[in-house]
mmCIF file of C-alpha atoms and ligand atoms in Angstrom:
data_model
loop_
_atom_site.group_PDB
_atom_site.id
_atom_site.type_symbol
_atom_site.label_atom_id
_atom_site.label_comp_id
_atom_site.label_asym_id
_atom_site.label_seq_id
_atom_site.Cartn_x
_atom_site.Cartn_y
_atom_site.Cartn_z
ATOM 1 C CA UNK U 1 -16.416 12.272 16.857
ATOM 2 C CA UNK U 2 -12.949 12.611 15.398
ATOM 3 C CA UNK U 3 -11.637 9.988 13.037
ATOM 4 C CA UNK U 4 -8.943 7.449 13.836
ATOM 5 C CA UNK U 5 -6.802 5.743 11.238
ATOM 6 C CA UNK U 6 -4.278 3.010 11.961
ATOM 7 C CA UNK U 7 -1.469 2.330 9.557
ATOM 8 C CA UNK U 8 -0.317 -1.275 9.827
ATOM 9 C CA UNK U 9 3.036 -1.745 8.124
ATOM 10 C CA UNK U 10 4.971 -5.011 7.929
ATOM 11 C CA UNK U 11 8.570 -4.726 9.047
ATOM 12 C CA UNK U 12 11.169 -5.414 6.326
ATOM 13 C CA UNK U 13 8.414 -7.206 4.475
ATOM 14 C CA UNK U 14 10.296 -9.049 1.718
ATOM 15 C CA UNK U 15 13.027 -10.135 4.122
ATOM 16 C CA UNK U 16 10.393 -11.241 6.651
ATOM 17 C CA UNK U 17 8.656 -13.317 3.947
ATOM 18 C CA UNK U 18 11.889 -15.086 3.006
ATOM 19 C CA UNK U 19 12.461 -15.875 6.655
ATOM 20 C CA UNK U 20 9.036 -17.455 7.198
ATOM 21 C CA UNK U 21 9.841 -20.712 5.470
ATOM 22 C CA UNK U 22 13.386 -21.236 6.635
ATOM 23 C CA UNK U 23 13.937 -21.259 10.400
ATOM 24 C CA UNK U 24 17.703 -21.235 9.896
ATOM 25 C CA UNK U 25 17.345 -17.631 8.675
ATOM 26 C CA UNK U 26 15.837 -16.466 11.944
ATOM 27 C CA UNK U 27 18.752 -14.324 13.063
ATOM 28 C CA UNK U 28 20.645 -14.174 9.763
ATOM 29 C CA UNK U 29 21.305 -10.980 7.843
ATOM 30 C CA UNK U 30 19.088 -11.067 4.736
ATOM 31 C CA UNK U 31 18.909 -8.820 1.722
ATOM 32 C CA UNK U 32 16.479 -8.966 -1.195
ATOM 33 C CA UNK U 33 17.483 -7.623 -4.603
ATOM 34 C CA UNK U 34 15.399 -6.023 -7.332
ATOM 35 C CA UNK U 35 15.126 -8.048 -10.496
ATOM 36 C CA UNK U 36 15.965 -5.215 -12.856
ATOM 37 C CA UNK U 37 19.199 -3.880 -11.555
ATOM 38 C CA UNK U 38 20.253 -6.055 -8.645
ATOM 39 C CA UNK U 39 19.827 -3.293 -6.085
ATOM 40 C CA UNK U 40 18.950 -3.879 -2.448
ATOM 41 C CA UNK U 41 15.174 -3.472 -1.993
ATOM 42 C CA UNK U 42 14.790 -5.041 1.462
ATOM 43 C CA UNK U 43 16.991 -5.723 4.456
ATOM 44 C CA UNK U 44 16.503 -7.661 7.648
ATOM 45 C CA UNK U 45 17.416 -5.749 10.840
ATOM 46 C CA UNK U 46 20.700 -7.695 10.965
ATOM 47 C CA UNK U 47 21.586 -6.505 7.460
ATOM 48 C CA UNK U 48 20.676 -2.924 8.403
ATOM 49 C CA UNK U 49 22.961 -3.213 11.413
ATOM 50 C CA UNK U 50 25.824 -4.078 9.069
ATOM 51 C CA UNK U 51 25.356 -0.688 7.455
ATOM 52 C CA UNK U 52 23.793 -1.871 4.194
ATOM 53 C CA UNK U 53 21.724 0.927 2.662
ATOM 54 C CA UNK U 54 18.591 0.714 0.533
ATOM 55 C CA UNK U 55 19.024 0.777 -3.260
ATOM 56 C CA UNK U 56 22.756 0.031 -3.168
ATOM 57 C CA UNK U 57 23.798 -2.251 -6.072
ATOM 58 C CA UNK U 58 24.725 -5.760 -4.923
ATOM 59 C CA UNK U 59 28.123 -5.707 -6.655
ATOM 60 C CA UNK U 60 29.198 -2.796 -4.462
ATOM 61 C CA UNK U 61 28.740 -4.814 -1.275
ATOM 62 C CA UNK U 62 30.111 -8.149 -2.449
ATOM 63 C CA UNK U 63 32.858 -8.038 0.176
ATOM 64 C CA UNK U 64 30.388 -7.424 2.997
ATOM 65 C CA UNK U 65 28.133 -10.205 1.755
ATOM 66 C CA UNK U 66 30.981 -12.741 1.865
ATOM 67 C CA UNK U 67 32.421 -11.489 5.116
ATOM 68 C CA UNK U 68 29.146 -11.705 7.060
ATOM 69 C CA UNK U 69 27.574 -14.573 5.150
ATOM 70 C CA UNK U 70 24.623 -12.404 4.202
ATOM 71 C CA UNK U 71 21.786 -14.373 2.616
ATOM 72 C CA UNK U 72 20.868 -12.864 -0.749
ATOM 73 C CA UNK U 73 17.487 -13.359 -2.430
ATOM 74 C CA UNK U 74 16.042 -12.092 -5.675
ATOM 75 C CA UNK U 75 12.535 -10.676 -5.382
ATOM 76 C CA UNK U 76 9.899 -13.384 -5.280
ATOM 77 C CA UNK U 77 6.738 -11.406 -5.966
ATOM 78 C CA UNK U 78 4.528 -14.496 -6.118
ATOM 79 C CA UNK U 79 5.524 -15.283 -2.524
ATOM 80 C CA UNK U 80 5.227 -11.673 -1.307
ATOM 81 C CA UNK U 81 1.843 -11.283 -3.019
ATOM 82 C CA UNK U 82 0.554 -14.409 -1.363
ATOM 83 C CA UNK U 83 1.823 -13.529 2.128
ATOM 84 C CA UNK U 84 0.459 -10.012 1.634
ATOM 85 C CA UNK U 85 -3.034 -11.269 0.867
ATOM 86 C CA UNK U 86 -2.922 -13.414 4.009
ATOM 87 C CA UNK U 87 -1.830 -10.468 6.140
ATOM 88 C CA UNK U 88 -4.635 -8.355 4.655
ATOM 89 C CA UNK U 89 -7.188 -11.127 5.254
ATOM 90 C CA UNK U 90 -6.193 -11.227 8.924
ATOM 91 C CA UNK U 91 -6.482 -7.435 9.173
ATOM 92 C CA UNK U 92 -9.894 -7.575 7.544
ATOM 93 C CA UNK U 93 -11.090 -10.045 10.136
ATOM 94 C CA UNK U 94 -10.151 -7.528 12.842
ATOM 95 C CA UNK U 95 -11.375 -4.216 11.426
ATOM 96 C CA UNK U 96 -14.529 -3.272 9.524
ATOM 97 C CA UNK U 97 -12.863 -0.914 7.046
ATOM 98 C CA UNK U 98 -9.468 -1.528 5.587
ATOM 99 C CA UNK U 99 -7.732 0.174 2.713
ATOM 100 C CA UNK U 100 -4.821 -1.791 1.344
ATOM 101 C CA UNK U 101 -2.212 0.805 0.520
ATOM 102 C CA UNK U 102 0.718 -1.239 -0.711
ATOM 103 C CA UNK U 103 1.916 -4.824 -0.592
ATOM 104 C CA UNK U 104 2.833 -4.526 3.076
ATOM 105 C CA UNK U 105 0.750 -1.609 4.368
ATOM 106 C CA UNK U 106 -2.922 -1.056 5.097
ATOM 107 C CA UNK U 107 -4.956 1.691 6.727
ATOM 108 C CA UNK U 108 -7.643 0.562 9.152
ATOM 109 C CA UNK U 109 -10.430 2.981 9.927
ATOM 110 C CA UNK U 110 -10.817 2.744 13.699
ATOM 111 C CA UNK U 111 -13.150 5.681 14.179
ATOM 112 C CA UNK U 112 -15.263 5.019 17.261
ATOM 113 C CA UNK U 113 -13.025 2.237 18.548
ATOM 114 C CA UNK U 114 -11.551 4.368 21.317
ATOM 115 C CA UNK U 115 -14.937 4.429 23.003
ATOM 116 C CA UNK U 116 -14.761 0.681 23.448
ATOM 117 C CA UNK U 117 -11.339 0.466 25.022
ATOM 118 C CA UNK U 118 -7.747 1.447 24.635
ATOM 119 C CA UNK U 119 -6.504 1.866 21.060
ATOM 120 C CA UNK U 120 -3.123 0.658 22.157
ATOM 121 C CA UNK U 121 -4.567 -2.610 23.457
ATOM 122 C CA UNK U 122 -6.444 -3.082 20.198
ATOM 123 C CA UNK U 123 -3.243 -2.501 18.237
ATOM 124 C CA UNK U 124 -1.405 -5.036 20.385
ATOM 125 C CA UNK U 125 -4.107 -7.551 19.507
ATOM 126 C CA UNK U 126 -3.668 -6.852 15.785
ATOM 127 C CA UNK U 127 0.099 -7.076 16.054
ATOM 128 C CA UNK U 128 -0.146 -10.416 17.850
ATOM 129 C CA UNK U 129 -2.743 -11.822 15.436
ATOM 130 C CA UNK U 130 -0.578 -11.094 12.383
ATOM 131 C CA UNK U 131 2.443 -12.520 14.172
ATOM 132 C CA UNK U 132 0.573 -15.700 15.157
ATOM 133 C CA UNK U 133 -1.383 -16.294 11.947
ATOM 134 C CA UNK U 134 1.293 -15.402 9.433
ATOM 135 C CA UNK U 135 4.542 -14.873 11.328
ATOM 136 C CA UNK U 136 5.284 -11.389 10.025
ATOM 137 C CA UNK U 137 6.163 -8.575 12.465
ATOM 138 C CA UNK U 138 4.229 -5.315 12.045
ATOM 139 C CA UNK U 139 4.348 -1.756 13.362
ATOM 140 C CA UNK U 140 1.151 0.197 13.946
ATOM 141 C CA UNK U 141 0.641 3.953 14.067
ATOM 142 C CA UNK U 142 -2.719 5.493 15.003
ATOM 143 C CA UNK U 143 -3.865 9.079 14.479
ATOM 144 C CA UNK U 144 -6.787 11.257 13.298
ATOM 145 C CA UNK U 145 -5.564 11.402 9.664
ATOM 146 C CA UNK U 146 -3.672 9.063 7.374
ATOM 147 C CA UNK U 147 -0.724 11.471 7.110
ATOM 148 C CA UNK U 148 -0.425 11.553 10.917
ATOM 149 C CA UNK U 149 -0.908 7.756 11.095
ATOM 150 C CA UNK U 150 2.045 7.416 8.705
ATOM 151 C CA UNK U 151 4.058 9.636 10.998
ATOM 152 C CA UNK U 152 3.001 7.582 14.014
ATOM 153 C CA UNK U 153 4.117 4.468 12.179
ATOM 154 C CA UNK U 154 7.486 6.066 11.461
ATOM 155 C CA UNK U 155 7.874 6.631 15.201
ATOM 156 C CA UNK U 156 6.772 3.074 15.982
ATOM 157 C CA UNK U 157 9.582 1.823 13.729
ATOM 158 C CA UNK U 158 12.220 4.276 14.857
ATOM 159 C CA UNK U 159 11.798 4.166 18.612
ATOM 160 C CA UNK U 160 12.248 0.664 20.058
ATOM 161 C CA UNK U 161 10.663 1.631 23.366
ATOM 162 C CA UNK U 162 7.293 1.825 21.591
ATOM 163 C CA UNK U 163 7.335 -1.933 20.852
ATOM 164 C CA UNK U 164 6.050 -1.082 17.411
ATOM 165 C CA UNK U 165 2.864 0.708 18.467
ATOM 166 C CA UNK U 166 2.267 4.456 18.650
ATOM 167 C CA UNK U 167 -1.039 6.089 19.552
ATOM 168 C CA UNK U 168 -0.792 9.610 18.174
ATOM 169 C CA UNK U 169 -4.366 10.685 18.767
ATOM 170 C CA UNK U 170 -3.430 13.235 21.450
ATOM 171 C CA UNK U 171 -2.554 16.684 19.985
ATOM 172 C CA UNK U 172 0.336 17.294 22.390
ATOM 173 C CA UNK U 173 1.987 14.022 21.325
ATOM 174 C CA UNK U 174 1.511 14.972 17.663
ATOM 175 C CA UNK U 175 3.209 18.273 18.295
ATOM 176 C CA UNK U 176 6.122 16.712 20.119
ATOM 177 C CA UNK U 177 6.756 14.129 17.409
ATOM 178 C CA UNK U 178 6.399 16.703 14.631
ATOM 179 C CA UNK U 179 8.981 18.872 16.357
ATOM 180 C CA UNK U 180 11.454 15.979 16.474
ATOM 181 C CA UNK U 181 10.930 14.659 12.965
ATOM 182 C CA UNK U 182 12.613 15.903 9.784
ATOM 183 C CA UNK U 183 10.221 17.127 7.107
ATOM 184 C CA UNK U 184 11.275 14.481 4.553
ATOM 185 C CA UNK U 185 9.514 11.842 6.660
ATOM 186 C CA UNK U 186 6.096 13.290 5.813
ATOM 187 C CA UNK U 187 3.938 11.082 3.615
ATOM 188 C CA UNK U 188 4.053 12.257 0.005
ATOM 189 C CA UNK U 189 6.844 14.800 0.478
ATOM 190 C CA UNK U 190 9.412 13.688 -2.089
ATOM 191 C CA UNK U 191 13.038 14.577 -2.535
ATOM 192 C CA UNK U 192 12.488 17.648 -4.659
ATOM 193 C CA UNK U 193 9.886 19.117 -2.301
ATOM 194 C CA UNK U 194 12.165 18.385 0.653
ATOM 195 C CA UNK U 195 15.006 20.353 -0.918
ATOM 196 C CA UNK U 196 12.719 23.245 -1.691
ATOM 197 C CA UNK U 197 11.177 23.220 1.799
ATOM 198 C CA UNK U 198 14.622 23.237 3.381
ATOM 199 C CA UNK U 199 15.659 26.192 1.244
ATOM 200 C CA UNK U 200 12.622 27.968 2.683
ATOM 201 C CA UNK U 201 13.847 27.125 6.172
ATOM 202 C CA UNK U 202 11.227 24.425 6.770
ATOM 203 C CA UNK U 203 13.160 21.571 8.295
ATOM 204 C CA UNK U 204 10.814 19.850 10.720
ATOM 205 C CA UNK U 205 7.351 18.399 10.296
ATOM 206 C CA UNK U 206 6.027 20.954 12.773
ATOM 207 C CA UNK U 207 7.336 23.806 10.641
ATOM 208 C CA UNK U 208 5.520 22.336 7.642
ATOM 209 C CA UNK U 209 2.319 21.922 9.684
ATOM 210 C CA UNK U 210 2.532 25.638 10.514
ATOM 211 C CA UNK U 211 3.281 26.769 6.964
ATOM 212 C CA UNK U 212 0.909 29.299 5.454
ATOM 213 C CA UNK U 213 -1.445 27.403 3.133
ATOM 214 C CA UNK U 214 -1.734 30.119 0.481
ATOM 215 C CA UNK U 215 2.021 30.211 0.263
ATOM 216 C CA UNK U 216 2.191 26.405 0.074
ATOM 217 C CA UNK U 217 -0.291 26.402 -2.791
ATOM 218 C CA UNK U 218 1.655 29.079 -4.620
ATOM 219 C CA UNK U 219 5.066 27.452 -4.159
ATOM 220 C CA UNK U 220 4.023 23.799 -4.351
ATOM 221 C CA UNK U 221 0.618 22.350 -5.171
ATOM 222 C CA UNK U 222 -2.807 21.650 -3.793
ATOM 223 C CA UNK U 223 -1.360 18.300 -2.656
ATOM 224 C CA UNK U 224 0.975 20.132 -0.263
ATOM 225 C CA UNK U 225 -1.982 22.104 1.124
ATOM 226 C CA UNK U 226 -3.827 18.862 1.782
ATOM 227 C CA UNK U 227 -0.739 17.480 3.505
ATOM 228 C CA UNK U 228 -0.563 20.543 5.763
ATOM 229 C CA UNK U 229 -4.239 20.177 6.633
ATOM 230 C CA UNK U 230 -3.800 16.482 7.372
ATOM 231 C CA UNK U 231 -0.880 17.314 9.689
ATOM 232 C CA UNK U 232 -3.333 19.581 11.485
ATOM 233 C CA UNK U 233 -5.811 16.762 11.980
ATOM 234 C CA UNK U 234 -8.188 17.448 9.067
ATOM 235 C CA UNK U 235 -8.981 14.426 6.890
ATOM 236 C CA UNK U 236 -8.180 15.340 3.271
ATOM 237 C CA UNK U 237 -6.886 12.252 1.480
ATOM 238 C CA UNK U 238 -9.331 9.772 -0.007
ATOM 239 C CA UNK U 239 -8.047 6.410 -1.299
ATOM 240 C CA UNK U 240 -8.062 7.891 -4.821
ATOM 241 C CA UNK U 241 -5.932 10.949 -4.195
ATOM 242 C CA UNK U 242 -3.617 9.758 -1.457
ATOM 243 C CA UNK U 243 0.096 10.069 -2.179
ATOM 244 C CA UNK U 244 1.213 6.939 -4.022
ATOM 245 C CA UNK U 245 3.630 4.429 -2.612
ATOM 246 C CA UNK U 246 7.037 4.401 -4.206
ATOM 247 C CA UNK U 247 7.163 0.646 -4.200
ATOM 248 C CA UNK U 248 3.758 -0.519 -5.399
ATOM 249 C CA UNK U 249 0.447 0.744 -6.570
ATOM 250 C CA UNK U 250 -2.612 -0.915 -5.205
ATOM 251 C CA UNK U 251 -6.234 -0.614 -6.276
ATOM 252 C CA UNK U 252 -8.579 -2.701 -4.209
ATOM 253 C CA UNK U 253 -11.981 -2.352 -2.597
ATOM 254 C CA UNK U 254 -14.679 -4.261 -0.814
ATOM 255 C CA UNK U 255 -17.953 -4.580 -2.741
ATOM 256 C CA UNK U 256 -21.296 -3.173 -1.664
ATOM 257 C CA UNK U 257 -22.871 -6.586 -2.281
ATOM 258 C CA UNK U 258 -21.310 -9.984 -2.720
ATOM 259 C CA UNK U 259 -20.424 -10.971 -6.293
ATOM 260 C CA UNK U 260 -20.938 -14.569 -7.371
ATOM 261 C CA UNK U 261 -20.626 -14.428 -11.167
ATOM 262 C CA UNK U 262 -17.515 -14.521 -13.348
ATOM 263 C CA UNK U 263 -18.313 -11.508 -15.547
ATOM 264 C CA UNK U 264 -18.935 -8.848 -12.870
ATOM 265 C CA UNK U 265 -15.891 -10.065 -10.931
ATOM 266 C CA UNK U 266 -13.779 -9.760 -14.050
ATOM 267 C CA UNK U 267 -15.114 -6.220 -14.499
ATOM 268 C CA UNK U 268 -13.847 -5.225 -11.066
ATOM 269 C CA UNK U 269 -10.382 -6.493 -12.009
ATOM 270 C CA UNK U 270 -10.487 -4.529 -15.283
ATOM 271 C CA UNK U 271 -11.504 -1.378 -13.447
ATOM 272 C CA UNK U 272 -8.707 -1.681 -10.877
ATOM 273 C CA UNK U 273 -6.113 -2.581 -13.511
ATOM 274 C CA UNK U 274 -7.072 0.474 -15.612
ATOM 275 C CA UNK U 275 -7.010 2.821 -12.642
ATOM 276 C CA UNK U 276 -3.696 1.484 -11.414
ATOM 277 C CA UNK U 277 -2.195 1.863 -14.899
ATOM 278 C CA UNK U 278 -3.462 5.447 -15.088
ATOM 279 C CA UNK U 279 -1.914 6.316 -11.747
ATOM 280 C CA UNK U 280 1.311 4.571 -12.729
ATOM 281 C CA UNK U 281 1.570 6.776 -15.818
ATOM 282 C CA UNK U 282 0.767 9.790 -13.678
ATOM 283 C CA UNK U 283 3.855 8.949 -11.628
ATOM 284 C CA UNK U 284 5.987 8.575 -14.756
ATOM 285 C CA UNK U 285 6.685 4.969 -13.824
ATOM 286 C CA UNK U 286 6.487 1.593 -15.473
ATOM 287 C CA UNK U 287 6.036 -1.714 -13.641
ATOM 288 C CA UNK U 288 7.193 -5.268 -14.240
ATOM 289 C CA UNK U 289 4.971 -7.091 -11.795
ATOM 290 C CA UNK U 290 1.194 -7.449 -11.771
ATOM 291 C CA UNK U 291 -0.609 -9.103 -8.881
ATOM 292 C CA UNK U 292 -4.304 -9.934 -8.607
ATOM 293 C CA UNK U 293 -6.194 -10.931 -5.491
ATOM 294 C CA UNK U 294 -9.784 -12.117 -4.950
ATOM 295 C CA UNK U 295 -11.463 -13.234 -1.757
ATOM 296 C CA UNK U 296 -14.677 -13.937 0.091
ATOM 297 C CA UNK U 297 -15.628 -12.132 3.280
ATOM 298 C CA UNK U 298 -13.464 -12.633 6.330
ATOM 299 C CA UNK U 299 -16.349 -11.904 8.684
ATOM 300 C CA UNK U 300 -18.874 -14.571 7.816
ATOM 301 C CA UNK U 301 -17.790 -17.923 9.216
ATOM 302 C CA UNK U 302 -20.931 -19.684 7.962
ATOM 303 C CA UNK U 303 -20.048 -19.163 4.282
ATOM 304 C CA UNK U 304 -17.393 -21.179 2.462
ATOM 305 C CA UNK U 305 -14.298 -19.036 2.223
ATOM 306 C CA UNK U 306 -11.822 -18.676 -0.585
ATOM 307 C CA UNK U 307 -8.879 -16.359 -0.958
ATOM 308 C CA UNK U 308 -6.257 -16.479 -3.649
ATOM 309 C CA UNK U 309 -3.731 -14.303 -5.406
ATOM 310 C CA UNK U 310 -1.590 -14.680 -8.503
ATOM 311 C CA UNK U 311 1.411 -12.776 -9.799
ATOM 312 C CA UNK U 312 2.906 -12.292 -13.247
ATOM 313 C CA UNK U 313 6.132 -10.744 -14.416
ATOM 314 C CA UNK U 314 5.928 -8.703 -17.601
ATOM 315 C CA UNK U 315 8.583 -9.457 -20.194
ATOM 316 C CA UNK U 316 9.025 -5.698 -20.707
ATOM 317 C CA UNK U 317 8.187 -3.127 -18.001
ATOM 318 C CA UNK U 318 4.991 -1.312 -18.993
ATOM 319 C CA UNK U 319 2.428 1.289 -18.033
ATOM 320 C CA UNK U 320 0.122 0.696 -20.984
ATOM 321 C CA UNK U 321 -3.405 -0.099 -19.855
ATOM 322 C CA UNK U 322 -3.753 -2.793 -22.516
ATOM 323 C CA UNK U 323 -0.661 -4.676 -21.343
ATOM 324 C CA UNK U 324 -1.676 -4.438 -17.705
ATOM 325 C CA UNK U 325 -5.310 -5.370 -18.423
ATOM 326 C CA UNK U 326 -4.244 -8.453 -20.322
ATOM 327 C CA UNK U 327 -1.921 -9.613 -17.545
ATOM 328 C CA UNK U 328 -4.511 -8.895 -14.839
ATOM 329 C CA UNK U 329 -7.383 -10.693 -16.561
ATOM 330 C CA UNK U 330 -5.188 -13.725 -17.339
ATOM 331 C CA UNK U 331 -4.211 -13.859 -13.664
ATOM 332 C CA UNK U 332 -7.834 -13.494 -12.645
ATOM 333 C CA UNK U 333 -8.799 -16.430 -14.885
ATOM 334 C CA UNK U 334 -6.101 -18.550 -13.255
ATOM 335 C CA UNK U 335 -7.512 -18.100 -9.746
ATOM 336 C CA UNK U 336 -11.257 -17.656 -10.405
ATOM 337 C CA UNK U 337 -13.421 -20.328 -8.759
ATOM 338 C CA UNK U 338 -17.134 -20.741 -9.206
ATOM 339 C CA UNK U 339 -19.438 -21.180 -6.215
ATOM 340 C CA UNK U 340 -18.239 -18.493 -3.799
ATOM 341 C CA UNK U 341 -19.683 -15.193 -2.674
ATOM 342 C CA UNK U 342 -16.833 -12.754 -3.338
ATOM 343 C CA UNK U 343 -16.423 -9.655 -1.165
ATOM 344 C CA UNK U 344 -13.236 -8.108 -2.461
ATOM 345 C CA UNK U 345 -10.762 -7.955 -5.304
ATOM 346 C CA UNK U 346 -7.625 -5.996 -6.034
ATOM 347 C CA UNK U 347 -4.842 -5.327 -8.484
ATOM 348 C CA UNK U 348 -1.306 -4.434 -7.468
ATOM 349 C CA UNK U 349 1.466 -3.180 -9.693
ATOM 350 C CA UNK U 350 5.031 -3.493 -8.468
ATOM 351 C CA UNK U 351 8.724 -3.484 -9.270
ATOM 352 C CA UNK U 352 8.763 0.028 -10.689
ATOM 353 C CA UNK U 353 11.449 1.680 -12.666
ATOM 354 C CA UNK U 354 11.481 5.091 -14.322
ATOM 355 C CA UNK U 355 10.261 5.122 -17.933
ATOM 356 C CA UNK U 356 13.665 6.138 -19.209
ATOM 357 C CA UNK U 357 15.344 3.126 -17.600
ATOM 358 C CA UNK U 358 13.395 0.522 -19.539
ATOM 359 C CA UNK U 359 15.423 -1.849 -21.629
ATOM 360 C CA UNK U 360 13.622 -3.822 -24.270
ATOM 361 C CA UNK U 361 13.569 -7.532 -23.783
ATOM 362 C CA UNK U 362 15.791 -9.127 -26.435
ATOM 363 C CA UNK U 363 13.485 -12.083 -26.698
ATOM 364 C CA UNK U 364 10.288 -10.135 -26.980
ATOM 365 C CA UNK U 365 9.403 -9.654 -30.613
ATOM 366 C CA UNK U 366 6.613 -7.164 -30.006
ATOM 367 C CA UNK U 367 8.205 -3.854 -29.047
ATOM 368 C CA UNK U 368 6.770 -2.283 -25.945
ATOM 369 C CA UNK U 369 3.582 -0.335 -26.501
ATOM 370 C CA UNK U 370 5.018 2.161 -24.071
ATOM 371 C CA UNK U 371 7.549 3.303 -26.608
ATOM 372 C CA UNK U 372 4.705 4.925 -28.511
ATOM 373 C CA UNK U 373 2.296 5.965 -25.858
ATOM 374 C CA UNK U 374 0.332 8.792 -27.441
ATOM 375 C CA UNK U 375 -2.890 6.777 -27.188
ATOM 376 C CA UNK U 376 -2.486 6.405 -23.420
ATOM 377 C CA UNK U 377 -1.631 10.102 -23.038
ATOM 378 C CA UNK U 378 -4.752 11.043 -25.021
ATOM 379 C CA UNK U 379 -6.956 8.785 -22.896
ATOM 380 C CA UNK U 380 -5.495 10.124 -19.659
ATOM 381 C CA UNK U 381 -6.099 13.690 -20.820
ATOM 382 C CA UNK U 382 -9.741 12.969 -21.630
ATOM 383 C CA UNK U 383 -10.345 11.123 -18.377
ATOM 384 C CA UNK U 384 -8.647 13.753 -16.229
ATOM 385 C CA UNK U 385 -10.344 16.682 -17.997
ATOM 386 C CA UNK U 386 -13.698 15.823 -16.452
ATOM 387 C CA UNK U 387 -15.343 16.339 -19.844
ATOM 388 C CA UNK U 388 -15.864 12.682 -20.567
ATOM 389 C CA UNK U 389 -14.584 9.242 -19.870
ATOM 390 C CA UNK U 390 -12.965 6.610 -22.070
ATOM 391 C CA UNK U 391 -13.188 2.974 -21.048
ATOM 392 C CA UNK U 392 -11.554 -0.162 -22.175
ATOM 393 C CA UNK U 393 -13.607 -3.236 -22.998
ATOM 394 C CA UNK U 394 -14.281 -5.167 -19.828
ATOM 395 C CA UNK U 395 -14.299 -2.076 -17.658
ATOM 396 C CA UNK U 396 -17.632 -1.059 -16.276
ATOM 397 C CA UNK U 397 -18.810 2.534 -16.635
ATOM 398 C CA UNK U 398 -20.565 2.504 -13.288
ATOM 399 C CA UNK U 399 -18.987 1.839 -9.958
ATOM 400 C CA UNK U 400 -22.048 0.410 -8.290
ATOM 401 C CA UNK U 401 -20.190 -2.551 -6.890
ATOM 402 C CA UNK U 402 -18.002 -0.483 -4.587
ATOM 403 C CA UNK U 403 -18.515 -0.507 -0.891
ATOM 404 C CA UNK U 404 -20.772 2.344 0.034
ATOM 405 C CA UNK U 405 -18.653 3.632 2.858
ATOM 406 C CA UNK U 406 -21.045 6.270 4.042
ATOM 407 C CA UNK U 407 -23.632 3.591 4.791
ATOM 408 C CA UNK U 408 -21.334 1.324 6.676
ATOM 409 C CA UNK U 409 -22.912 0.473 9.992
ATOM 410 C CA UNK U 410 -20.579 0.550 12.963
ATOM 411 C CA UNK U 411 -21.385 -3.038 13.946
ATOM 412 C CA UNK U 412 -17.953 -3.521 15.390
ATOM 413 C CA UNK U 413 -18.926 -5.928 18.111
ATOM 414 C CA UNK U 414 -20.389 -8.492 15.736
ATOM 415 C CA UNK U 415 -17.261 -8.313 13.663
ATOM 416 C CA UNK U 416 -14.331 -8.369 15.923
ATOM 417 C CA UNK U 417 -15.448 -11.498 17.716
ATOM 418 C CA UNK U 418 -11.839 -12.132 18.686
ATOM 419 C CA UNK U 419 -11.521 -8.920 20.573
ATOM 420 C CA UNK U 420 -12.176 -8.622 24.254
ATOM 421 C CA UNK U 421 -13.845 -5.335 25.078
ATOM 422 C CA UNK U 422 -11.835 -3.626 27.766
ATOM 423 C CA UNK U 423 -13.753 -1.066 29.725
HETATM 424 MG MG1 MG A 1 7.004 -2.167 5.413
#
């Protein structure tokens, strides 16, 4: 049986969140600005139609803003984090395996679903549920690998006739879309790789899919080989080595067994915070926002449910594990509640900027630990070498609380009680 992944991606997420609580914004052009440099980080469709590009500084479009009465918001990560956790909770109630990829994207593992009815009908159900429960529009792309699901999602966004849903499980449809799509749209192919690929004459996704793998390894990296294999329908990316999102970094998992105690829950947060910080450094980024989420199971209606998230802004952007751990555990303490059977937790880092762009906070008397980061570099080298592992206090050396995916029973029917089975 071949695998099926669905990528659910919220449309213009930050702008959609701002719109939720103010009906007067329904058809208004909206832009959301980054906190660091006042650049556009989200646009409603109306703002896109006015020709406003991503990442343009607000001062450069002041005239446009006045002329069209564009509503301008600064990023409200506490709001986006909260709406995100609600979207994810809804998705979890509809699919047995979800991997939260970024604040507004999640992969659902739908392997086996196609035997119970049309994937497209299932996706319509998901789209409607998120719209009804939370009010956020989503696009859904489905395919045998995550890289192809990303591509399907790109098509769902680009082509209006799809109504936001693309089933890319059929090889001939994959081929057709790959032929039409420029190579820079491939998941994980950054600007530098795009330039290099184009110099080699590889302009479309299909050309990349047909690239010789030995050559790709020689000229690029093993990551590019994996991408090529994924474009050919072979599953290669695990949650740990998937290409990272440029906007946020998310570490979150369901637990093998429910957790009811404070200490082991706190350990999961420490583990995710440390991993996220490590990956952040690997990307040469620093973050200014830390978000923590905890929740009970979305499947069991007989148990009391609890879901909460909290967000903090760092006074100085950081990638130091100690800074991120401290913020994450403080946030965890602020939302922890005794008496529930927890099924999931997660840590998200957001609002990135390159390390070189960091300005020290004038009012922060402790200089950033990132300015002298040899300790973190040493730890990363040890942990990546495979020769040993260094942990921070609070982290747990064993990962026995993770969901054992290989043992997951396909009890879909008991879980998607909302879903009619179309035969
Ligand atoms: Mg999105």
